[in-house]
PDB file of C-alpha atoms in Angstrom:
ATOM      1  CA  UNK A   1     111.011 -75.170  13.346  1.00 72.00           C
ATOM      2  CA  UNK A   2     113.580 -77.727  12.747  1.00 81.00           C
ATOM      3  CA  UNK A   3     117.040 -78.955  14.331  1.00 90.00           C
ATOM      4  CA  UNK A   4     119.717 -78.324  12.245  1.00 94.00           C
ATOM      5  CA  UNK A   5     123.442 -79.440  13.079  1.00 96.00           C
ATOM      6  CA  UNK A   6     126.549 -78.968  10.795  1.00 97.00           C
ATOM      7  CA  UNK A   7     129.882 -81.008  11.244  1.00 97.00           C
ATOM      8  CA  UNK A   8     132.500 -79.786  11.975  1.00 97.00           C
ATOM      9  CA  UNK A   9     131.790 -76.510  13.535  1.00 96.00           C
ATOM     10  CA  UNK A  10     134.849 -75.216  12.782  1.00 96.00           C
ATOM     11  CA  UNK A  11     137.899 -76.060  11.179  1.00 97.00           C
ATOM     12  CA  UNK A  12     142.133 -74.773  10.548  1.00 97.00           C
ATOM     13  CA  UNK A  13     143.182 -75.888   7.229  1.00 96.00           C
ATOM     14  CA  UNK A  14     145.998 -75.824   4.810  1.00 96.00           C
ATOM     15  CA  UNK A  15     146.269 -73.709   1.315  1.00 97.00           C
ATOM     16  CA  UNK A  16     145.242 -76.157  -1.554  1.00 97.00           C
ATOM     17  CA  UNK A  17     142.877 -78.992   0.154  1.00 97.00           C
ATOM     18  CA  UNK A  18     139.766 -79.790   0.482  1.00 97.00           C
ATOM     19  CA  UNK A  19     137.055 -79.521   3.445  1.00 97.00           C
ATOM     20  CA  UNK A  20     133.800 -81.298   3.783  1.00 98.00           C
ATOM     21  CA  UNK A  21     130.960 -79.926   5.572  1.00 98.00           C
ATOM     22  CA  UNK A  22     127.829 -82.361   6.500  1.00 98.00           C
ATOM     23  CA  UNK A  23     124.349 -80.739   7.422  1.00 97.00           C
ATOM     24  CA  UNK A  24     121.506 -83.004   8.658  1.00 96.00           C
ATOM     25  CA  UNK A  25     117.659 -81.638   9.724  1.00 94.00           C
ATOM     26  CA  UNK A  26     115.177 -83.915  11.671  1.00 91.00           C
ATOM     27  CA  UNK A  27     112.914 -82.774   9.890  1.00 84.00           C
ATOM     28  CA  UNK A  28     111.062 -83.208   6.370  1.00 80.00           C
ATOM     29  CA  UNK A  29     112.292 -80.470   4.358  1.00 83.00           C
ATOM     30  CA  UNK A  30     111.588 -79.224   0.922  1.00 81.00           C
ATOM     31  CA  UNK A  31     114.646 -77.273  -0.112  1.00 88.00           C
ATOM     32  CA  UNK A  32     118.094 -77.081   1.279  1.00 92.00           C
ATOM     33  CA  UNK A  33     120.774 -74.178   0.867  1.00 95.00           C
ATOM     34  CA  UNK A  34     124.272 -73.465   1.483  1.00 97.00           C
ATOM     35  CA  UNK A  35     125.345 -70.117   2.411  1.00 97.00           C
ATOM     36  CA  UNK A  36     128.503 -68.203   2.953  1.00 96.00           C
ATOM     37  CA  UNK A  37     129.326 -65.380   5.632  1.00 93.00           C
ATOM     38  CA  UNK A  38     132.874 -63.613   5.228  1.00 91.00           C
ATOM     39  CA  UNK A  39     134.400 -62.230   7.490  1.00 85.00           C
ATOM     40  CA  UNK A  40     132.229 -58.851   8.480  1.00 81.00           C
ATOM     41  CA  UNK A  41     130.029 -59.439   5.844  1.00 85.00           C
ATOM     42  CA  UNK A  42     126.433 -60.364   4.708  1.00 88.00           C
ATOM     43  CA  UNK A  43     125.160 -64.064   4.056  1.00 93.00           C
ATOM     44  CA  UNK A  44     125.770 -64.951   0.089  1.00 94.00           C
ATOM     45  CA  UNK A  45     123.435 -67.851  -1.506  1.00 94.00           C
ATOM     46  CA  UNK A  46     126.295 -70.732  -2.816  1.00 96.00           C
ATOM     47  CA  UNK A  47     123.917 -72.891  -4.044  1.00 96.00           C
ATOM     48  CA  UNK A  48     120.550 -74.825  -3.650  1.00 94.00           C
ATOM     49  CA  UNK A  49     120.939 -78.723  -3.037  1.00 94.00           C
ATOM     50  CA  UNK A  50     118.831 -80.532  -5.069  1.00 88.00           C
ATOM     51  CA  UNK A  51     118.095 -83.955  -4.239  1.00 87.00           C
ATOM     52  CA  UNK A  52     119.387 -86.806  -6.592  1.00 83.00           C
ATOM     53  CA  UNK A  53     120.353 -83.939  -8.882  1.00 86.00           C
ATOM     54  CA  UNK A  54     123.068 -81.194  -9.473  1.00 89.00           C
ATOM     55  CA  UNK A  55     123.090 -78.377  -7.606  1.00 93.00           C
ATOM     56  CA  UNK A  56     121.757 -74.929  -8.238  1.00 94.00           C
ATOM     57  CA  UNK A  57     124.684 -72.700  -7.982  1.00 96.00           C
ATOM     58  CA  UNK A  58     124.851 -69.199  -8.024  1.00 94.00           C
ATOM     59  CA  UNK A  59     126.516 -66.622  -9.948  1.00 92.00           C
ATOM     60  CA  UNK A  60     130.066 -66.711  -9.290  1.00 94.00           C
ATOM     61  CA  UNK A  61     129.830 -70.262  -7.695  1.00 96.00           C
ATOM     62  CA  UNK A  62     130.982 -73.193  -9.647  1.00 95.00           C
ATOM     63  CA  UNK A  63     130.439 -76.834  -8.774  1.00 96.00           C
ATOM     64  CA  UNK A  64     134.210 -77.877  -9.195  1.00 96.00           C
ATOM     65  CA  UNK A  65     135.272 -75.438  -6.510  1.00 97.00           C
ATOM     66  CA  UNK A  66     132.234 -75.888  -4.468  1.00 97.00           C
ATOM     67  CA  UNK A  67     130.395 -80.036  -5.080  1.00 97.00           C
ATOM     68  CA  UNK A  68     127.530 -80.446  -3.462  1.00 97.00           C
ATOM     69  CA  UNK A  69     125.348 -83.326  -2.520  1.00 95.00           C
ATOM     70  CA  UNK A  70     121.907 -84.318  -1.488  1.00 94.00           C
ATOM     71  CA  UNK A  71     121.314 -88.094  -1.279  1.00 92.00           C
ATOM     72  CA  UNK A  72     117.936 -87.803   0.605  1.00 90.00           C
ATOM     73  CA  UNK A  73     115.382 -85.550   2.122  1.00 88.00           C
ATOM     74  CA  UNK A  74     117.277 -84.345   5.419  1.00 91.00           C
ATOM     75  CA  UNK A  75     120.737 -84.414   4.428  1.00 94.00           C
ATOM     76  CA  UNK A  76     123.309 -82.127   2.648  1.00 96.00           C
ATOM     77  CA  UNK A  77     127.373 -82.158   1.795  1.00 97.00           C
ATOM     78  CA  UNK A  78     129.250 -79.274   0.848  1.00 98.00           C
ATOM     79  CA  UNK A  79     133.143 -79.239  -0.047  1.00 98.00           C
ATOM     80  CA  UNK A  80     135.145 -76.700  -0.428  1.00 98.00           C
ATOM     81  CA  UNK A  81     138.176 -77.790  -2.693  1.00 97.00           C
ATOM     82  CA  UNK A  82     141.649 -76.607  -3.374  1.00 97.00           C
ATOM     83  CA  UNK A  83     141.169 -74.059  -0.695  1.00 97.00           C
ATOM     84  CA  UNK A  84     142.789 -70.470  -0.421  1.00 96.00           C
ATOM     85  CA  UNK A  85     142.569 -68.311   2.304  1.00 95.00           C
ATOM     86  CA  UNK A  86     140.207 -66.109   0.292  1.00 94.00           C
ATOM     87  CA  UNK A  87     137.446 -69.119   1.478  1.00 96.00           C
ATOM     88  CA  UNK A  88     137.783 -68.293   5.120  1.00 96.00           C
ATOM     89  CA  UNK A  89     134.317 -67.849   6.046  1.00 96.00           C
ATOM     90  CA  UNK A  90     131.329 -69.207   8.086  1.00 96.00           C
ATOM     91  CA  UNK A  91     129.293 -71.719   5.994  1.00 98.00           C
ATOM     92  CA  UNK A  92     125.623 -72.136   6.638  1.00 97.00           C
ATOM     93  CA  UNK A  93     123.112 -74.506   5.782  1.00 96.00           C
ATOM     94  CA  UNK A  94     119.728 -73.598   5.494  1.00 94.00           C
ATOM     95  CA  UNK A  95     116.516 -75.550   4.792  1.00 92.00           C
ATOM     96  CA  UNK A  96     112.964 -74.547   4.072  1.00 88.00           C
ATOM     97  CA  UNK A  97     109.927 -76.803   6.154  1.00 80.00           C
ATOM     98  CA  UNK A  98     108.106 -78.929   3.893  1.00 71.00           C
ATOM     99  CA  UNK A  99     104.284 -77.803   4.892  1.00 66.00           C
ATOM    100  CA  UNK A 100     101.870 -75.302   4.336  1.00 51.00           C
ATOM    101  CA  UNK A 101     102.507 -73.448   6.861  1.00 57.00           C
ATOM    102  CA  UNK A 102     106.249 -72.553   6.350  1.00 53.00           C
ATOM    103  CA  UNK A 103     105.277 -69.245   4.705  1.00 62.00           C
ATOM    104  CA  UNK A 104     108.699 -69.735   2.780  1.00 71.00           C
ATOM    105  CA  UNK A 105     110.938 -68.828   5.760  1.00 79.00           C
ATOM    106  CA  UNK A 106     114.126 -70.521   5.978  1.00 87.00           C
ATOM    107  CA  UNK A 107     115.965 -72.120   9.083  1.00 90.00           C
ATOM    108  CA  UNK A 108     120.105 -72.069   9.394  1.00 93.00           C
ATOM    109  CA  UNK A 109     122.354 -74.235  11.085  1.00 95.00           C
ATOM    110  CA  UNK A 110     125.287 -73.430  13.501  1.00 95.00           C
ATOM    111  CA  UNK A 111     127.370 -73.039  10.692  1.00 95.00           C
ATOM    112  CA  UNK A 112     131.083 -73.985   9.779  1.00 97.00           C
ATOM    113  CA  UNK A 113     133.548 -71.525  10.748  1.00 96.00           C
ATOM    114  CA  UNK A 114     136.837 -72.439   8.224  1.00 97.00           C
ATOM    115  CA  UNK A 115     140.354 -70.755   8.369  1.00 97.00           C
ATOM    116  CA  UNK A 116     142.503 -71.384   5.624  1.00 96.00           C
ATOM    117  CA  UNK A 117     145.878 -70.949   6.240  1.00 95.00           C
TER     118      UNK A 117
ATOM    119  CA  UNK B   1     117.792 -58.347 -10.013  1.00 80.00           C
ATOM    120  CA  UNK B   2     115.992 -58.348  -6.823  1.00 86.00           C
ATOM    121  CA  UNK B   3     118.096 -56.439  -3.926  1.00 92.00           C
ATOM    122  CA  UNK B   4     118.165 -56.019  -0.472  1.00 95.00           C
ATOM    123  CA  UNK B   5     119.782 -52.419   1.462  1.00 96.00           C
ATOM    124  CA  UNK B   6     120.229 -51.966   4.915  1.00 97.00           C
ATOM    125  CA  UNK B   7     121.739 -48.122   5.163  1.00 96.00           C
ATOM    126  CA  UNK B   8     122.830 -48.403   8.085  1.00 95.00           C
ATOM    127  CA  UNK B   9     126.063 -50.461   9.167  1.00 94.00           C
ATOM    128  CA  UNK B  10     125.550 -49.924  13.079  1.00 96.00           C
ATOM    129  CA  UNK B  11     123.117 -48.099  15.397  1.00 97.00           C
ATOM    130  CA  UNK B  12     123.544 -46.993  18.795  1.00 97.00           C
ATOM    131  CA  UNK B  13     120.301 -46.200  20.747  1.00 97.00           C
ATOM    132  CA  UNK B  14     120.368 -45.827  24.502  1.00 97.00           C
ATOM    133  CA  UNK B  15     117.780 -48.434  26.456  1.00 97.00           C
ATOM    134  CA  UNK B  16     114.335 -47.465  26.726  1.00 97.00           C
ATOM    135  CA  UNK B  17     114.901 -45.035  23.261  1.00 97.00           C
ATOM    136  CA  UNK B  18     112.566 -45.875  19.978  1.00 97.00           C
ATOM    137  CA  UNK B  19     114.456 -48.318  17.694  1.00 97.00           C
ATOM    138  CA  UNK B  20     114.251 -47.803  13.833  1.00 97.00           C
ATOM    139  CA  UNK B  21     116.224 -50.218  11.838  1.00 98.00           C
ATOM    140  CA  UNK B  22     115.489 -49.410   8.087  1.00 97.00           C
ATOM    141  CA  UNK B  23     114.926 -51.654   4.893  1.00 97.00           C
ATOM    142  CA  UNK B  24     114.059 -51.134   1.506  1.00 97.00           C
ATOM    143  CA  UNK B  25     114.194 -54.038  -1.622  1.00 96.00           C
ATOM    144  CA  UNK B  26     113.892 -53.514  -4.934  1.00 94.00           C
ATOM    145  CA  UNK B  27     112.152 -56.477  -6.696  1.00 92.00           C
ATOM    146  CA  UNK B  28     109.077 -56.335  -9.996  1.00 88.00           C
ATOM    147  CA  UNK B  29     107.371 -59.177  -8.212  1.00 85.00           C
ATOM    148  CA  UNK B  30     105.061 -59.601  -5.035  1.00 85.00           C
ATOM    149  CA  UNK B  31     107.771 -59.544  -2.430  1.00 86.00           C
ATOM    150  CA  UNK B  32     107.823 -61.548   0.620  1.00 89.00           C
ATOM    151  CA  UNK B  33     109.996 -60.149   3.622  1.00 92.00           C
ATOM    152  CA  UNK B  34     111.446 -61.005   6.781  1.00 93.00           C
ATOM    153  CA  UNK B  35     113.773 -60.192   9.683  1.00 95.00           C
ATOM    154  CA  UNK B  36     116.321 -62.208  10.690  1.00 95.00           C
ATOM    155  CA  UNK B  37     119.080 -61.792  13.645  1.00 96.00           C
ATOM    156  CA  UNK B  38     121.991 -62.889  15.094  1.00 93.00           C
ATOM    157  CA  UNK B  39     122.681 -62.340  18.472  1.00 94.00           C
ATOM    158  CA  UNK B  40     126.110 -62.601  19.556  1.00 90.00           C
ATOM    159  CA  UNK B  41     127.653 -66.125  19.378  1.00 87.00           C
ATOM    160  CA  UNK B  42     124.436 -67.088  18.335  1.00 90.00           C
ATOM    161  CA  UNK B  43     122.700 -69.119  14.817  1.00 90.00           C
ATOM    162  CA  UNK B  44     120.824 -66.791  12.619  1.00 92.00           C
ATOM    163  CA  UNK B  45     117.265 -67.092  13.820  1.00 91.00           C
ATOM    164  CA  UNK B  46     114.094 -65.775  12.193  1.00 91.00           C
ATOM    165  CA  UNK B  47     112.438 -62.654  14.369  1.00 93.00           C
ATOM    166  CA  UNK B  48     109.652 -61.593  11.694  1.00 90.00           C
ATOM    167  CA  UNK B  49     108.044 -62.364   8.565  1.00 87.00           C
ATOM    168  CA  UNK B  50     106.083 -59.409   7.119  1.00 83.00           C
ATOM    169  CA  UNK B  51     103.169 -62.121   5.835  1.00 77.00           C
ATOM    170  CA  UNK B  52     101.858 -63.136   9.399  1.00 76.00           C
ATOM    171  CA  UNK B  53     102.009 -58.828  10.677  1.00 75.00           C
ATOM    172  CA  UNK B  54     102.989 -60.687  14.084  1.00 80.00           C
ATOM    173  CA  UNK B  55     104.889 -58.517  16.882  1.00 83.00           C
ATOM    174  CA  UNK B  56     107.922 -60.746  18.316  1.00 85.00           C
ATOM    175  CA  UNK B  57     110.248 -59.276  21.582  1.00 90.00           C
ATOM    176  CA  UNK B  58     108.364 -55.838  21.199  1.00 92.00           C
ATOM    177  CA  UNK B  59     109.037 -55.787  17.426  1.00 94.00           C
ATOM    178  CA  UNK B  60     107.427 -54.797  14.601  1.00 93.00           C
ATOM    179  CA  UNK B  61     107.861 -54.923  10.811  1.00 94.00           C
ATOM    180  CA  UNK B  62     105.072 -53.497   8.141  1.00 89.00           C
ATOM    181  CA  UNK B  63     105.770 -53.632   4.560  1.00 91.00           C
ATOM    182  CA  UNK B  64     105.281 -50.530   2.645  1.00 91.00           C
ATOM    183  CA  UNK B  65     104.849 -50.835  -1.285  1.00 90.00           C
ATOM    184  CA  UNK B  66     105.020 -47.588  -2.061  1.00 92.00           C
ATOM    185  CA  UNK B  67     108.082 -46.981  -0.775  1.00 93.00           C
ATOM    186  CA  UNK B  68     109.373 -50.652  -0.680  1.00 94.00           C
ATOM    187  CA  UNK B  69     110.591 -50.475   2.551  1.00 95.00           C
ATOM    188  CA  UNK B  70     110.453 -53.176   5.637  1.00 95.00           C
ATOM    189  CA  UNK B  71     111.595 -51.184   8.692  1.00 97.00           C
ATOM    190  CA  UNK B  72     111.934 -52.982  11.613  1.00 96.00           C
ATOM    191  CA  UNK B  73     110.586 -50.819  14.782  1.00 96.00           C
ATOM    192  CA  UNK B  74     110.730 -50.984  18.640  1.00 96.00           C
ATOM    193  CA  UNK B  75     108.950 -48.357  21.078  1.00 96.00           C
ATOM    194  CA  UNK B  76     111.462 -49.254  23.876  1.00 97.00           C
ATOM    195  CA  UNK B  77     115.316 -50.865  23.269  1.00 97.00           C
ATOM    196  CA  UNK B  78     116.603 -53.318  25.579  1.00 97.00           C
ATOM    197  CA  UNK B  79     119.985 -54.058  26.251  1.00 96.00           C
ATOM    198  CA  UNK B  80     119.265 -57.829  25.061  1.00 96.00           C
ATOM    199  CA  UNK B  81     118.329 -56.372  21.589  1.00 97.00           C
ATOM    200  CA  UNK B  82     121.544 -55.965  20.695  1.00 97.00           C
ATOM    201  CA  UNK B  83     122.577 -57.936  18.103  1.00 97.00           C
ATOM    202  CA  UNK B  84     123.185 -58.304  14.176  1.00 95.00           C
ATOM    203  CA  UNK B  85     119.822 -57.909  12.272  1.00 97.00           C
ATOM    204  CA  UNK B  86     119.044 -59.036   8.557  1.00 97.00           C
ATOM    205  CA  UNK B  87     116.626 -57.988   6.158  1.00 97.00           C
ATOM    206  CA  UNK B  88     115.918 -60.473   3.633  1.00 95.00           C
ATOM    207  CA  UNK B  89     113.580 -60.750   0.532  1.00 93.00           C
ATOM    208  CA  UNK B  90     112.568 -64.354  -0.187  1.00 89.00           C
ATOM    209  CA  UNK B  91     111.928 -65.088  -4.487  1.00 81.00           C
ATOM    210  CA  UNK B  92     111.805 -67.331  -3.224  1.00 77.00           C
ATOM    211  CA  UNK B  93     115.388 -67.912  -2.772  1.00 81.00           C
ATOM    212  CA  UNK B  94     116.385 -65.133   0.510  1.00 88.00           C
ATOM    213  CA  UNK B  95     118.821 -62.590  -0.834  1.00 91.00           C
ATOM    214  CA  UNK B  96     120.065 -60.872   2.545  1.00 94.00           C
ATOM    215  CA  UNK B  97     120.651 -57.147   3.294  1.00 95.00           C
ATOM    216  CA  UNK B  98     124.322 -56.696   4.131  1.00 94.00           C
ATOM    217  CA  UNK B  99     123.064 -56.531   8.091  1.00 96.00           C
ATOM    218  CA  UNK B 100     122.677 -53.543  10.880  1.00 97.00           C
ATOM    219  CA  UNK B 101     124.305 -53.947  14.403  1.00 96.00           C
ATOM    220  CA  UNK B 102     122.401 -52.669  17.149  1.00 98.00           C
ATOM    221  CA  UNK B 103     123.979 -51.354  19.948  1.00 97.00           C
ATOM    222  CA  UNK B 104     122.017 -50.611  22.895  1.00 97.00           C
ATOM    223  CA  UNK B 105     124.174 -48.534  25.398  1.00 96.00           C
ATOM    224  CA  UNK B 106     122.390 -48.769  29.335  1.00 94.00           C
TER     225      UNK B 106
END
């Protein structure tokens, strides 16, 4: 498995700014993920963070409203800009194991709770 | 479009009762399955993956074909098993069910 921590773990902020949320693995990883979980609901793919490339978003995810970055192997940003309170949610990161073994199965942080107010 | 449904929103099962939490997916390739949870307060951890047929905290998952189905079975419910469980269907990107909460009454 791997250790997987998010920063911060939760957050209160205002209508119309932006929030960024760090994830960082000690471990060699092959893909990385962001999630979101609203309130009650199921986990929705964002996007997957590509290393020294764009992100893979989604249908109905868009990179201005959602930038993502991936400067190496273990770590991941994701903002969430010009925020309503339609993006309170939990935001997970997930990665997949580099190594045969993995059998594809993904690992998820802590996540992010954010409140927008 | 692959999908993932979980029909039931909660279950309540008394402890020491069979457990039955049901799956079915809809994908046109080979699909690979798990079972994730989320106990409360908790991260979302992985409890099965239907590939390695392995039996974790009395649990048990087998994939069906014909019906496309991954139900998740227990002979005997704890009170610890309560929590939020997943289905998911890796493609290998995991597109979730929308989750089950078990509720094991004492």
């Amino acid at each position: 498995s791997a250790v997987i921590s998010q920063k911060p773990s939760r957050d209160i902020c205002q209508r119309g700014t932006s929030l960024t949320i760090q994830c960082q693995v000690d471990s060699q990883v092959t893909m990385m993920f962001w999630y979101r979980q609203q309130p009650g609901q199921s986990l929705t793919l964002i996007a997957t963070a590509n290393q020294g490339s764009e992100a893979t978003y989604e249908s109905g995810f868009v990179i201005d409203k959602f930038p993502i970055s991936r400067p190496n192997l273990t770590f991941s940003t994701l903002t969430v800009s010009n925020m309503s309170p339609e993006d309170s949610s939990i935001y997970l990161c997930s990665v997949r194991l580099a190594g045969a073994s993995s059998y594809n199965e993904q690992f998820f942080g802590p996540g992010t709770r954010l409140t927008v107010l | 479009a692959q999908r993932v449904t979980q029909p039931e929103k909660l279950l309540s099962v008394f402890k020491g009762a069979p457990v039955e939490l049901k799956c079915n997916y809809s994908y046109s390739g080979s699909p690979e399955l798990f079972w994730y949870v989320q106990y409360s307060r908790q991260r979302l951890q992985l409890l099965l993956r239907h590939i390695s047929r392995e039996s974790i905290k009395g649990f048990t998952a087998d994939l069906n074909k014909g019906e496309t189905s991954f139900h998740l079975k227990k002979p005997f419910a704890q009170e610890e098993d309560s929590a939020m469980y997943y289905c998911a269907l890796s493609t290998p990107q995991l597109t979730f069910g929308k989750g089950t909460k078990l509720s094991v009454i004492p």
